[in-house]
PDB file of C-alpha atoms and ligand atoms in Angstrom:
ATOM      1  CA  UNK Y  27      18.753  -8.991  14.441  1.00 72.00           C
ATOM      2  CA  UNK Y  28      18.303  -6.211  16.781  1.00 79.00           C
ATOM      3  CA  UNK Y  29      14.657  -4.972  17.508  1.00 80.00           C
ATOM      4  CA  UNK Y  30      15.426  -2.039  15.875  1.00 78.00           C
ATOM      5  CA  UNK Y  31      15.842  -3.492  12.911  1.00 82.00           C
ATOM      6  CA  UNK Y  32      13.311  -5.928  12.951  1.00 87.00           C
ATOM      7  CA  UNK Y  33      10.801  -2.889  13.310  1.00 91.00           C
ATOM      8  CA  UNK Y  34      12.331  -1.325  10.718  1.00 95.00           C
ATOM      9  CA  UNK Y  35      11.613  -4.556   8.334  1.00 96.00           C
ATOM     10  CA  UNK Y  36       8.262  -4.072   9.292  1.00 96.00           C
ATOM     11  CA  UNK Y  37       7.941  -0.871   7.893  1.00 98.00           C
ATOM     12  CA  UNK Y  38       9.369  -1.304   4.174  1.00 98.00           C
ATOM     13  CA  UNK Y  39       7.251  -2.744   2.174  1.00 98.00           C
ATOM     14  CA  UNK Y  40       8.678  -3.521  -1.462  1.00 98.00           C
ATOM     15  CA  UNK Y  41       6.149  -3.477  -4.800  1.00 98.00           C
ATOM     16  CA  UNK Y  42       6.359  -5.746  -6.914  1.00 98.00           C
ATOM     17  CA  UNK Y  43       5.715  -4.517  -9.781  1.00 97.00           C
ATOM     18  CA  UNK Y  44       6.262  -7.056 -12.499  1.00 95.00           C
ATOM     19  CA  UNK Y  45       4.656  -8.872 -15.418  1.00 92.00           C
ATOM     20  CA  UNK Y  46       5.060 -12.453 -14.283  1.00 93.00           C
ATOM     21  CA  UNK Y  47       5.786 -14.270 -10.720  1.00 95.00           C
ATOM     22  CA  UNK Y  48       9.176 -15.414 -12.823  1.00 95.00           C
ATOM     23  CA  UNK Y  49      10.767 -12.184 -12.558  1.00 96.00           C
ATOM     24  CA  UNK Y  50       8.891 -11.397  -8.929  1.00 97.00           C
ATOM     25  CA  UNK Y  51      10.548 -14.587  -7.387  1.00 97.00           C
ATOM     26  CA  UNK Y  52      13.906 -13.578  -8.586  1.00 97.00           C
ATOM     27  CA  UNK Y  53      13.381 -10.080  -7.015  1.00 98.00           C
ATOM     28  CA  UNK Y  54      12.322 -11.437  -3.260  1.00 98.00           C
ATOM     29  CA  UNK Y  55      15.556 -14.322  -4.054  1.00 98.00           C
ATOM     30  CA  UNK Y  56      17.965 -11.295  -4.169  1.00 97.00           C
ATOM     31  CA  UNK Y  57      16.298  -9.535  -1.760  1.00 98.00           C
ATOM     32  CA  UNK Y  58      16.498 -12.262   0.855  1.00 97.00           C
ATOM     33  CA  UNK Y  59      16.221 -11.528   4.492  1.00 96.00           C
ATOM     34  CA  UNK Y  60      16.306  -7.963   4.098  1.00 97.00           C
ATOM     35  CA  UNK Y  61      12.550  -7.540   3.025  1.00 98.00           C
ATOM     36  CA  UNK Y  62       9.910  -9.306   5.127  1.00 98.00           C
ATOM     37  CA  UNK Y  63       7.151  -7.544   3.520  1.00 98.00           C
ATOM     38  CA  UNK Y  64       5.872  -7.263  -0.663  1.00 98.00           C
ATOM     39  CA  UNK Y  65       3.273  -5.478  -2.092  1.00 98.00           C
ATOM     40  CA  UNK Y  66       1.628  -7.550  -5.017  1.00 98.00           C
ATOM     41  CA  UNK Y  67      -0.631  -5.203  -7.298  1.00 97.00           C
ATOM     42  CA  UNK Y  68      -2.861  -5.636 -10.180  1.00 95.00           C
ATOM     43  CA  UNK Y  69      -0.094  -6.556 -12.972  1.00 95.00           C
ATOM     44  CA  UNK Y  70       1.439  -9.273 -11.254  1.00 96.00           C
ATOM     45  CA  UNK Y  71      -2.403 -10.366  -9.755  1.00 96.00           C
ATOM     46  CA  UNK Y  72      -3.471 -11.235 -13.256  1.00 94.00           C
ATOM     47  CA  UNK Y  73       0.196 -12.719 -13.830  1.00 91.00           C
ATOM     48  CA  UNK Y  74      -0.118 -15.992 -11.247  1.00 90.00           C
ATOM     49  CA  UNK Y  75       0.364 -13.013  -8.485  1.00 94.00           C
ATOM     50  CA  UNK Y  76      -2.167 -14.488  -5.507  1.00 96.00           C
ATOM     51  CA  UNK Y  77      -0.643 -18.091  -5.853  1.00 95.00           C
ATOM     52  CA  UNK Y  78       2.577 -16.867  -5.540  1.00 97.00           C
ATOM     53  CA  UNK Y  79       1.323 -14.588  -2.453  1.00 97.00           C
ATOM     54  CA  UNK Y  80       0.286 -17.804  -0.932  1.00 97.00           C
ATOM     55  CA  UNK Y  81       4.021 -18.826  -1.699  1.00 97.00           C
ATOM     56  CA  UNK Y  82       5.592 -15.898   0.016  1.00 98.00           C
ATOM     57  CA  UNK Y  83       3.244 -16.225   2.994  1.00 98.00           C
ATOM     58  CA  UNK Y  84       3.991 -19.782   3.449  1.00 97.00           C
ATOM     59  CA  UNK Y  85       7.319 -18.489   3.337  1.00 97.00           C
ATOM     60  CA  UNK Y  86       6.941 -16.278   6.574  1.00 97.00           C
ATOM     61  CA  UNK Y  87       6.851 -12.865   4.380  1.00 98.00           C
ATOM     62  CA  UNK Y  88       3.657 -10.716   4.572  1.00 98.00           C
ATOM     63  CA  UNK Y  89       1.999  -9.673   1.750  1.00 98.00           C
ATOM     64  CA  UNK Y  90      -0.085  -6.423   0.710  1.00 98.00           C
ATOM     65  CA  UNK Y  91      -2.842  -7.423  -2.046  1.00 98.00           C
ATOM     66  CA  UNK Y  92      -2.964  -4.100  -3.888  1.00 98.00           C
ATOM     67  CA  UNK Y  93      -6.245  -4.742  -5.906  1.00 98.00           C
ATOM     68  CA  UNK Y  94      -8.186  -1.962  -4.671  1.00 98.00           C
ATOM     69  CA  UNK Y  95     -11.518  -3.327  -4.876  1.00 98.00           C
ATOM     70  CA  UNK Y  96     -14.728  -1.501  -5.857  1.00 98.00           C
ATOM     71  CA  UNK Y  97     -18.280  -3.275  -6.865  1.00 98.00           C
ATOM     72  CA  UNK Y  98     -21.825  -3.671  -5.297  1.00 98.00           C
ATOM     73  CA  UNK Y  99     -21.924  -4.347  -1.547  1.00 98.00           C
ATOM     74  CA  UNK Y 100     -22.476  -8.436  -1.934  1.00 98.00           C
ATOM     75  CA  UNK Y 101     -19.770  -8.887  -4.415  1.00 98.00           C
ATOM     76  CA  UNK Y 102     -16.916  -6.677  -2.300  1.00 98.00           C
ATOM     77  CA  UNK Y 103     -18.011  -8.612   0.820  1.00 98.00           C
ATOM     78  CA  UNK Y 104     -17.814 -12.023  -0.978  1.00 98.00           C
ATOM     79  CA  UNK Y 105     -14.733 -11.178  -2.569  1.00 98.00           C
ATOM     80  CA  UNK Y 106     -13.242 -10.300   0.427  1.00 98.00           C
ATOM     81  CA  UNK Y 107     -14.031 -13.229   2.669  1.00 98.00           C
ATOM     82  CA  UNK Y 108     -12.219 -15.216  -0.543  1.00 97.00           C
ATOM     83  CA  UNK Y 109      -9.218 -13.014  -0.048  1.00 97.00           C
ATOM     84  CA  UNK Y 110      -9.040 -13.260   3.541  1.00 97.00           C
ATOM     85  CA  UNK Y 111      -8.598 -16.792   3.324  1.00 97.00           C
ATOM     86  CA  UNK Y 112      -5.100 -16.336   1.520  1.00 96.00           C
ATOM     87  CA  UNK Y 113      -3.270 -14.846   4.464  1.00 96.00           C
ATOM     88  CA  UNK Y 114      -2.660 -11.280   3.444  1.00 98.00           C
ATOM     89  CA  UNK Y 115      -1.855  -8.614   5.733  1.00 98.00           C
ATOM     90  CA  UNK Y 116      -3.578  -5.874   4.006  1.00 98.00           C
ATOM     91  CA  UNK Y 117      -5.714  -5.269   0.965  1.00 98.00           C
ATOM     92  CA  UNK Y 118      -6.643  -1.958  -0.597  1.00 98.00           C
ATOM     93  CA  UNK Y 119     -10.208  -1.263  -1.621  1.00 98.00           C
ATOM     94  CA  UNK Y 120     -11.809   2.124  -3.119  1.00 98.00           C
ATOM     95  CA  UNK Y 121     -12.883   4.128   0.069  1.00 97.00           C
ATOM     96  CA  UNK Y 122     -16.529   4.378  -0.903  1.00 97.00           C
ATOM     97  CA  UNK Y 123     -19.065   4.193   2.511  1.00 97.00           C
ATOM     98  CA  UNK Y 124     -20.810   1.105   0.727  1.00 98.00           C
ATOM     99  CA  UNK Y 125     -17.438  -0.319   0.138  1.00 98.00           C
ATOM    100  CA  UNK Y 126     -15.922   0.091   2.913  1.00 98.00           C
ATOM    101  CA  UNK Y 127     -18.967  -1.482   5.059  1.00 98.00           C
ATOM    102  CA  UNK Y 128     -19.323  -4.719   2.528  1.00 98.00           C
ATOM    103  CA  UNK Y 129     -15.256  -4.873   2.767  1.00 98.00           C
ATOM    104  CA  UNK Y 130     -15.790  -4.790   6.820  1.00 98.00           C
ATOM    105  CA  UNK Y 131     -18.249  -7.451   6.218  1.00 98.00           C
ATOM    106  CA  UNK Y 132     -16.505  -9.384   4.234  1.00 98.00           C
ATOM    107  CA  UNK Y 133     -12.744  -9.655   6.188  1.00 98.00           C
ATOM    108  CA  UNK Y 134     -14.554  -9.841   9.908  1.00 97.00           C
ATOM    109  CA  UNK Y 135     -12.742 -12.788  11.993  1.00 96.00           C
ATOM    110  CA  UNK Y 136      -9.906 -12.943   9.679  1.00 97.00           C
ATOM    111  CA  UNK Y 137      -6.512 -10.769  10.313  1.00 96.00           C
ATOM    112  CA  UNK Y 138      -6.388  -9.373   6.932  1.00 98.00           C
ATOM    113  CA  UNK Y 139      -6.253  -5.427   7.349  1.00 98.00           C
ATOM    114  CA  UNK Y 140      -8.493  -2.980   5.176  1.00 98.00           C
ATOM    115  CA  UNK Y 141      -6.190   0.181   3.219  1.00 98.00           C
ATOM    116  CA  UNK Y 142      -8.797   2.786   1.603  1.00 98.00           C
ATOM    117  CA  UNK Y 143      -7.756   4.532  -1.580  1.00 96.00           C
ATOM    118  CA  UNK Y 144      -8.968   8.098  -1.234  1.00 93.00           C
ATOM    119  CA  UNK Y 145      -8.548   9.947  -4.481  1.00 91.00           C
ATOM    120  CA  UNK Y 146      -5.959   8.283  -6.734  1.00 87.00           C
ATOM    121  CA  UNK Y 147      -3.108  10.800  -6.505  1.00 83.00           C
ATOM    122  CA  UNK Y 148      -3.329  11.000 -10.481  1.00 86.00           C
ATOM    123  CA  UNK Y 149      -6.649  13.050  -9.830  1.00 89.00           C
ATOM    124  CA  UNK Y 150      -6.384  16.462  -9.912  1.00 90.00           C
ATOM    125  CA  UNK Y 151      -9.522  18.962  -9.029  1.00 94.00           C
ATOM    126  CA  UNK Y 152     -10.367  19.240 -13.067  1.00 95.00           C
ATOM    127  CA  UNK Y 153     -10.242  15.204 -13.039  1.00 94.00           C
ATOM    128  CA  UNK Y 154     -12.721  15.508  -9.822  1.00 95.00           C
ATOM    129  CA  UNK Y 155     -15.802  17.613 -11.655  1.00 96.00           C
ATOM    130  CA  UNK Y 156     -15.262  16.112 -15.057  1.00 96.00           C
ATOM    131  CA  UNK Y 157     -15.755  12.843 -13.444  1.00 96.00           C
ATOM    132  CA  UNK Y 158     -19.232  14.822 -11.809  1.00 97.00           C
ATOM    133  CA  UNK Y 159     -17.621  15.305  -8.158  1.00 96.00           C
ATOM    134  CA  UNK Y 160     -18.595  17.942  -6.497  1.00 95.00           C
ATOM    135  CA  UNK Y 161     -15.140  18.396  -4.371  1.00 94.00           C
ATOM    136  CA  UNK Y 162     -11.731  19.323  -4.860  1.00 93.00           C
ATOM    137  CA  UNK Y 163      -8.785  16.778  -4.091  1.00 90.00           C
ATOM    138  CA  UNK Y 164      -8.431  18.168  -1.149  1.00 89.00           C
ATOM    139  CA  UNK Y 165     -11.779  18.251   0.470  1.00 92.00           C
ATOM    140  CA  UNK Y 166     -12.520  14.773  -0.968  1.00 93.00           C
ATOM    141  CA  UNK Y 167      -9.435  13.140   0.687  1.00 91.00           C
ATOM    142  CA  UNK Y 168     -10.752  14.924   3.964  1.00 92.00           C
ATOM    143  CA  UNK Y 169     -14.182  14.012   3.575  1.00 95.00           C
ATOM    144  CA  UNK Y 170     -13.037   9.996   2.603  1.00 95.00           C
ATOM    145  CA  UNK Y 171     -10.640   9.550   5.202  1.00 95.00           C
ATOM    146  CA  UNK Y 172     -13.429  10.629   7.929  1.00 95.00           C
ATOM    147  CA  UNK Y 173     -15.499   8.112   6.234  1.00 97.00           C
ATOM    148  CA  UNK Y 174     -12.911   5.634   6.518  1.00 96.00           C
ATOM    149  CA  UNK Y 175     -12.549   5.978  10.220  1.00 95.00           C
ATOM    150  CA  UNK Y 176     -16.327   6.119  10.629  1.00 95.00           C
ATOM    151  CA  UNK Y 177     -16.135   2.799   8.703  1.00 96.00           C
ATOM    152  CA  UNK Y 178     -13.496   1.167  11.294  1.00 95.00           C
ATOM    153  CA  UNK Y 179     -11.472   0.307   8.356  1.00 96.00           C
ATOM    154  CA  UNK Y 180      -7.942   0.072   9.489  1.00 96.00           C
ATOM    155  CA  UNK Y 181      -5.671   2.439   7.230  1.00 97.00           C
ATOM    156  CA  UNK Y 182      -5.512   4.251   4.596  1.00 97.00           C
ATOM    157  CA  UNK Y 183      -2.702   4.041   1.562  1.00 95.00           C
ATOM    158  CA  UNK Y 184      -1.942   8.169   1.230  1.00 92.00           C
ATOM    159  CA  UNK Y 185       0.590  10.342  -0.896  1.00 87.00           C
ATOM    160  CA  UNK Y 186       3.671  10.830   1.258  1.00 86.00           C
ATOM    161  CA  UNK Y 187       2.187  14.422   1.276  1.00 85.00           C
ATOM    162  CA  UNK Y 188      -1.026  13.821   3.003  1.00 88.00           C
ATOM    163  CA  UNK Y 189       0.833  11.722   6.025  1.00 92.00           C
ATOM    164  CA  UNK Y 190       1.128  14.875   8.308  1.00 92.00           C
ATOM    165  CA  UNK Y 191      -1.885  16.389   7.979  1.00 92.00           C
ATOM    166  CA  UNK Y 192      -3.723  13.202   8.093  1.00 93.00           C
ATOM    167  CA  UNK Y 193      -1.633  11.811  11.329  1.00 94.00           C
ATOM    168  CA  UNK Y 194      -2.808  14.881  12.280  1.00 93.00           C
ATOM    169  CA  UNK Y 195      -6.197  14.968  11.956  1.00 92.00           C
ATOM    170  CA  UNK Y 196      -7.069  11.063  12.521  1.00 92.00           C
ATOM    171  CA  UNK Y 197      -5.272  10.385  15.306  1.00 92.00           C
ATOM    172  CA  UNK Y 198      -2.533   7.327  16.221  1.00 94.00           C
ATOM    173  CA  UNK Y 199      -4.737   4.433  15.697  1.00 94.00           C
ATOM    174  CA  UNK Y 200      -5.389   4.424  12.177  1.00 96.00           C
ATOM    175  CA  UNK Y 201      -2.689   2.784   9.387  1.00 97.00           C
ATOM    176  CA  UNK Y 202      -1.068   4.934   7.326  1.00 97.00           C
ATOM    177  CA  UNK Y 203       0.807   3.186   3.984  1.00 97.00           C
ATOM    178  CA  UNK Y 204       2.965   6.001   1.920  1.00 95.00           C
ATOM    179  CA  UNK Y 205       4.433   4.995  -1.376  1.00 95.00           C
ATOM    180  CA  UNK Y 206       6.697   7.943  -3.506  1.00 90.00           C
ATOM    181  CA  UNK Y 207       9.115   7.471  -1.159  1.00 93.00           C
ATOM    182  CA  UNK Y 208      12.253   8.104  -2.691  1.00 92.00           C
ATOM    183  CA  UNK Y 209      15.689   7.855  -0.749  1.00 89.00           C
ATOM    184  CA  UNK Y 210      17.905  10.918  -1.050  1.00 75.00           C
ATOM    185  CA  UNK Y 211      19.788  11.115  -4.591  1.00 72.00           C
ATOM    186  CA  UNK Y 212      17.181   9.187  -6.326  1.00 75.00           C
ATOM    187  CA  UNK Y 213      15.370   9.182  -9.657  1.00 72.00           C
ATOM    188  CA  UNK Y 214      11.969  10.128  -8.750  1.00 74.00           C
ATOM    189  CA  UNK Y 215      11.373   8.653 -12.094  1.00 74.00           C
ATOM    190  CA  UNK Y 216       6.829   9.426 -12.357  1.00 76.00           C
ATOM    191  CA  UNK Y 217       6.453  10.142  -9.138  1.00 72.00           C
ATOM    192  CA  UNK Y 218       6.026  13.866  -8.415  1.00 71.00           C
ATOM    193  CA  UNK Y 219       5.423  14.516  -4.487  1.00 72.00           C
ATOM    194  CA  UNK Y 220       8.348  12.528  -3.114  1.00 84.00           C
ATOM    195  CA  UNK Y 221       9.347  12.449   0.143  1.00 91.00           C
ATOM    196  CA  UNK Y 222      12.479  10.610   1.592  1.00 94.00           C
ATOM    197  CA  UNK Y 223      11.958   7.632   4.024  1.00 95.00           C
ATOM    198  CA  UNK Y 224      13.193   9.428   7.146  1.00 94.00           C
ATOM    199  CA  UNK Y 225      10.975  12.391   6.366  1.00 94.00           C
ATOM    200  CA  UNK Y 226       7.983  10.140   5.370  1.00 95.00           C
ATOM    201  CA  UNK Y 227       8.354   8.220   9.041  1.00 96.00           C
ATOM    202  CA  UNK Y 228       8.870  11.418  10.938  1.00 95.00           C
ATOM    203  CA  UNK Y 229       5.894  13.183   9.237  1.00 95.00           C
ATOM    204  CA  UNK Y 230       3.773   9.513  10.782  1.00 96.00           C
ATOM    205  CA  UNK Y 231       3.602   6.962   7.954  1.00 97.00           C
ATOM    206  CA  UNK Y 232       3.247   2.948   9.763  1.00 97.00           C
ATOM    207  CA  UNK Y 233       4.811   1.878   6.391  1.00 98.00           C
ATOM    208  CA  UNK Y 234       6.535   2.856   3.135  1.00 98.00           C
ATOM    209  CA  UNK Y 235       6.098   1.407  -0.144  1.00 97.00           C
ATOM    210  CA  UNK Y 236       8.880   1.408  -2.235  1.00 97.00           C
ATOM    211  CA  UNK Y 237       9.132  -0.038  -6.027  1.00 96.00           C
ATOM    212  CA  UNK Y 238      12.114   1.243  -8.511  1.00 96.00           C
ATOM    213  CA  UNK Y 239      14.629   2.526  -6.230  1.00 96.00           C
ATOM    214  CA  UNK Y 240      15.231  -0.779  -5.241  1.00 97.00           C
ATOM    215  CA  UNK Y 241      13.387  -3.224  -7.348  1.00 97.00           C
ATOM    216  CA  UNK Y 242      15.596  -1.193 -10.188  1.00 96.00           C
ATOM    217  CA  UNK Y 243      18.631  -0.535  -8.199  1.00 96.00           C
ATOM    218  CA  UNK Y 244      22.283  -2.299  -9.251  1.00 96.00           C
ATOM    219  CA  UNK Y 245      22.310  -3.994  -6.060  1.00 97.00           C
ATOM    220  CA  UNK Y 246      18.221  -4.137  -4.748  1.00 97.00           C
ATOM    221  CA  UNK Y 247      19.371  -5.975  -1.192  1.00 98.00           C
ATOM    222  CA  UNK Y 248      22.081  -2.810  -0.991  1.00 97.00           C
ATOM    223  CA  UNK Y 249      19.377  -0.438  -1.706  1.00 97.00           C
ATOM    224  CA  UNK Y 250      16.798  -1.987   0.588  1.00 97.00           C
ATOM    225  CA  UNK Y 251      19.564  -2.249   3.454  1.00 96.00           C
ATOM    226  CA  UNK Y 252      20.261   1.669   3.166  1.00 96.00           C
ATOM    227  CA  UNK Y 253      16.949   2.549   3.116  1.00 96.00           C
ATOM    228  CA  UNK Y 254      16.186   0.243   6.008  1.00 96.00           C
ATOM    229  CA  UNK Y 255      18.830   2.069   7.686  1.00 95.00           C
ATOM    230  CA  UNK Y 256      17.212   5.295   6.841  1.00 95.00           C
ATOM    231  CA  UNK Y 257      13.769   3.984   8.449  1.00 95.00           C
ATOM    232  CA  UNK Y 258      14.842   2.833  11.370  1.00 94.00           C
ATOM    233  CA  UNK Y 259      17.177   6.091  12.134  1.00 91.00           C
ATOM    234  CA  UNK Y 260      13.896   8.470  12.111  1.00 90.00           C
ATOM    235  CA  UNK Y 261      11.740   5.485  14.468  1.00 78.00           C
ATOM    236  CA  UNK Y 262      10.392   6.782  17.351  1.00 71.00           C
TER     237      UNK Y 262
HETATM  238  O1  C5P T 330       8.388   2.402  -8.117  1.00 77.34           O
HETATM  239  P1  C5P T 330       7.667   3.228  -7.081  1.00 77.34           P
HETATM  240  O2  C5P T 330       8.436   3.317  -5.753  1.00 77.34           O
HETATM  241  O3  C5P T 330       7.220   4.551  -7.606  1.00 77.34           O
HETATM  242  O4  C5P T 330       6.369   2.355  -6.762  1.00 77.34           O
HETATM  243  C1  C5P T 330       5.374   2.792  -5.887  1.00 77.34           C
HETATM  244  C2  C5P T 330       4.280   1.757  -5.785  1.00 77.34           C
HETATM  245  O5  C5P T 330       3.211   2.326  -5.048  1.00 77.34           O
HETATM  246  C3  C5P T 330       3.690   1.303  -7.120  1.00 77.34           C
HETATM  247  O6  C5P T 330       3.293  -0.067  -6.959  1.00 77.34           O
HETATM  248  C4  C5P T 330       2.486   2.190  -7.312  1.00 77.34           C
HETATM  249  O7  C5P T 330       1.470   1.588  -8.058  1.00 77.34           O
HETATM  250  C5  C5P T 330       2.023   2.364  -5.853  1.00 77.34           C
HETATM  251  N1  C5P T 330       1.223   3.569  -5.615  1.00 77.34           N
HETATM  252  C6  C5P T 330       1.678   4.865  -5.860  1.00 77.34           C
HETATM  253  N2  C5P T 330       0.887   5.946  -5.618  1.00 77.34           N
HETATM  254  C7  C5P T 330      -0.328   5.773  -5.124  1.00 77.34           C
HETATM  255  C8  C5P T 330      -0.806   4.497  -4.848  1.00 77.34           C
HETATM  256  C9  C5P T 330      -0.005   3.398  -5.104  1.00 77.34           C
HETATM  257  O8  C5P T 330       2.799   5.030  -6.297  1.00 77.34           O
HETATM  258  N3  C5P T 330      -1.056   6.824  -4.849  1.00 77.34           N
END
């Protein structure tokens, strides 16, 4: 495998998104060598989904625990000193200050990698004050992903929308993990800011998360290969 490509492994990360680690294992069997990297979320968490991670690490894949974690400082920091010792690569937690210090905490001396979740991108501003904030989208994302670097937490997971202005404004060190990617052509099925993999690398994302386009494609290793492609023809 040429560097090229290797680095552009790196960069796709596939959800997924599954009931049970059944159907999951047949996914990363058809998938093969072309995907190095999985994203396991809540579903397939309380579905036999962090054994199985152990499985896929053991395997030589990395894994991104999706469980975005939120609770009182001593529990998150706990919590995440038990997570660190399953060899994840990254773990998403709610990017509260408190949070994001316990998380800190809890994953120091370990390599597993902190993701803050913002403002869940189903939030709009009315979702914001019902729920008794006092900013818009917007401002909050702003105002969280400051807090996140202030934090030292090492990335953030973003809406492929957000990637330029937040490359932007935070600089090259911090992680930045895009999902509504959607390859040209596609179904953009739920999602509704979409941006293509070559446009979601160019605008600064480290890594793309992509579910349905392949994990519901006719041929997923096809559809992972031409996205791959995609990736690694808009790499620096
Ligand atoms: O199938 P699709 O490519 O839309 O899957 C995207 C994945 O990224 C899903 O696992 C979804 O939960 C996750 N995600 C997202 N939007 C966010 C955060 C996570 O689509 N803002």
């Amino acid at each position: 495998m040429s560097e090229a490509d290797s680095a552009a492994r790196g960069k796709l990360i596939v959800a997924l998104d599954f009931a049970s680690q059944r159907e999951a294992e047949a996914m990363v069997r058809s998938l093969g060598e072309s995907v190095s990297f999985y994203k396991i979320g809540m579903e397939l968490a309380y579905g036999g989904g962090l054994p199985f991670a152990q499985d896929l690490i053991k395997e030589g894949k990395q894994v991104f625990l999706d469980l975005k974690l939120h609770d009182i400082p001593n529990t998150v920091t706990r919590a995440c000193a038990r997570i660190a010792q399953l060899g994840a690569s990254f773990l998403t937690i709610h990017a509260y200050p408190q949070t994001m210090a316990a998380a800190k905490l809890g994953v120091a001396g370990s390599s597993l990698r902190l993701l803050g979740v913002t403002v869940m991108t189903s939030y709009d501003d009315q979702d914001l004050r019902d729920a008794g904030y006092a900013f818009g989208v917007k401002d909050l994302v702003a105002r969280r992903a400051a807090q996140a670097r202030q934090a030292g937490i090492h990335g953030l997971i973003l809406s492929a929308e957000e990637t330029g202005a937040m490359r932007a404004a935070l600089g090259p060190e911090m992680i930045l993990v895009t999902p509504g990617i959607r390859p040209t052509g596609a179904e953009a099925a739920d999602q509704k800011r979409t941006m293509t993999p070559a446009a979601a690398i160019a605008a600064g994302a480290n890594h793309l998360v992509v579910g349905r386009p392949i994990t519901e494609a006719q041929n997923p290793r096809a559809a992972a290969e031409a996205i791959l492609a995609e990736i690694a023809s808009a790499s620096p």
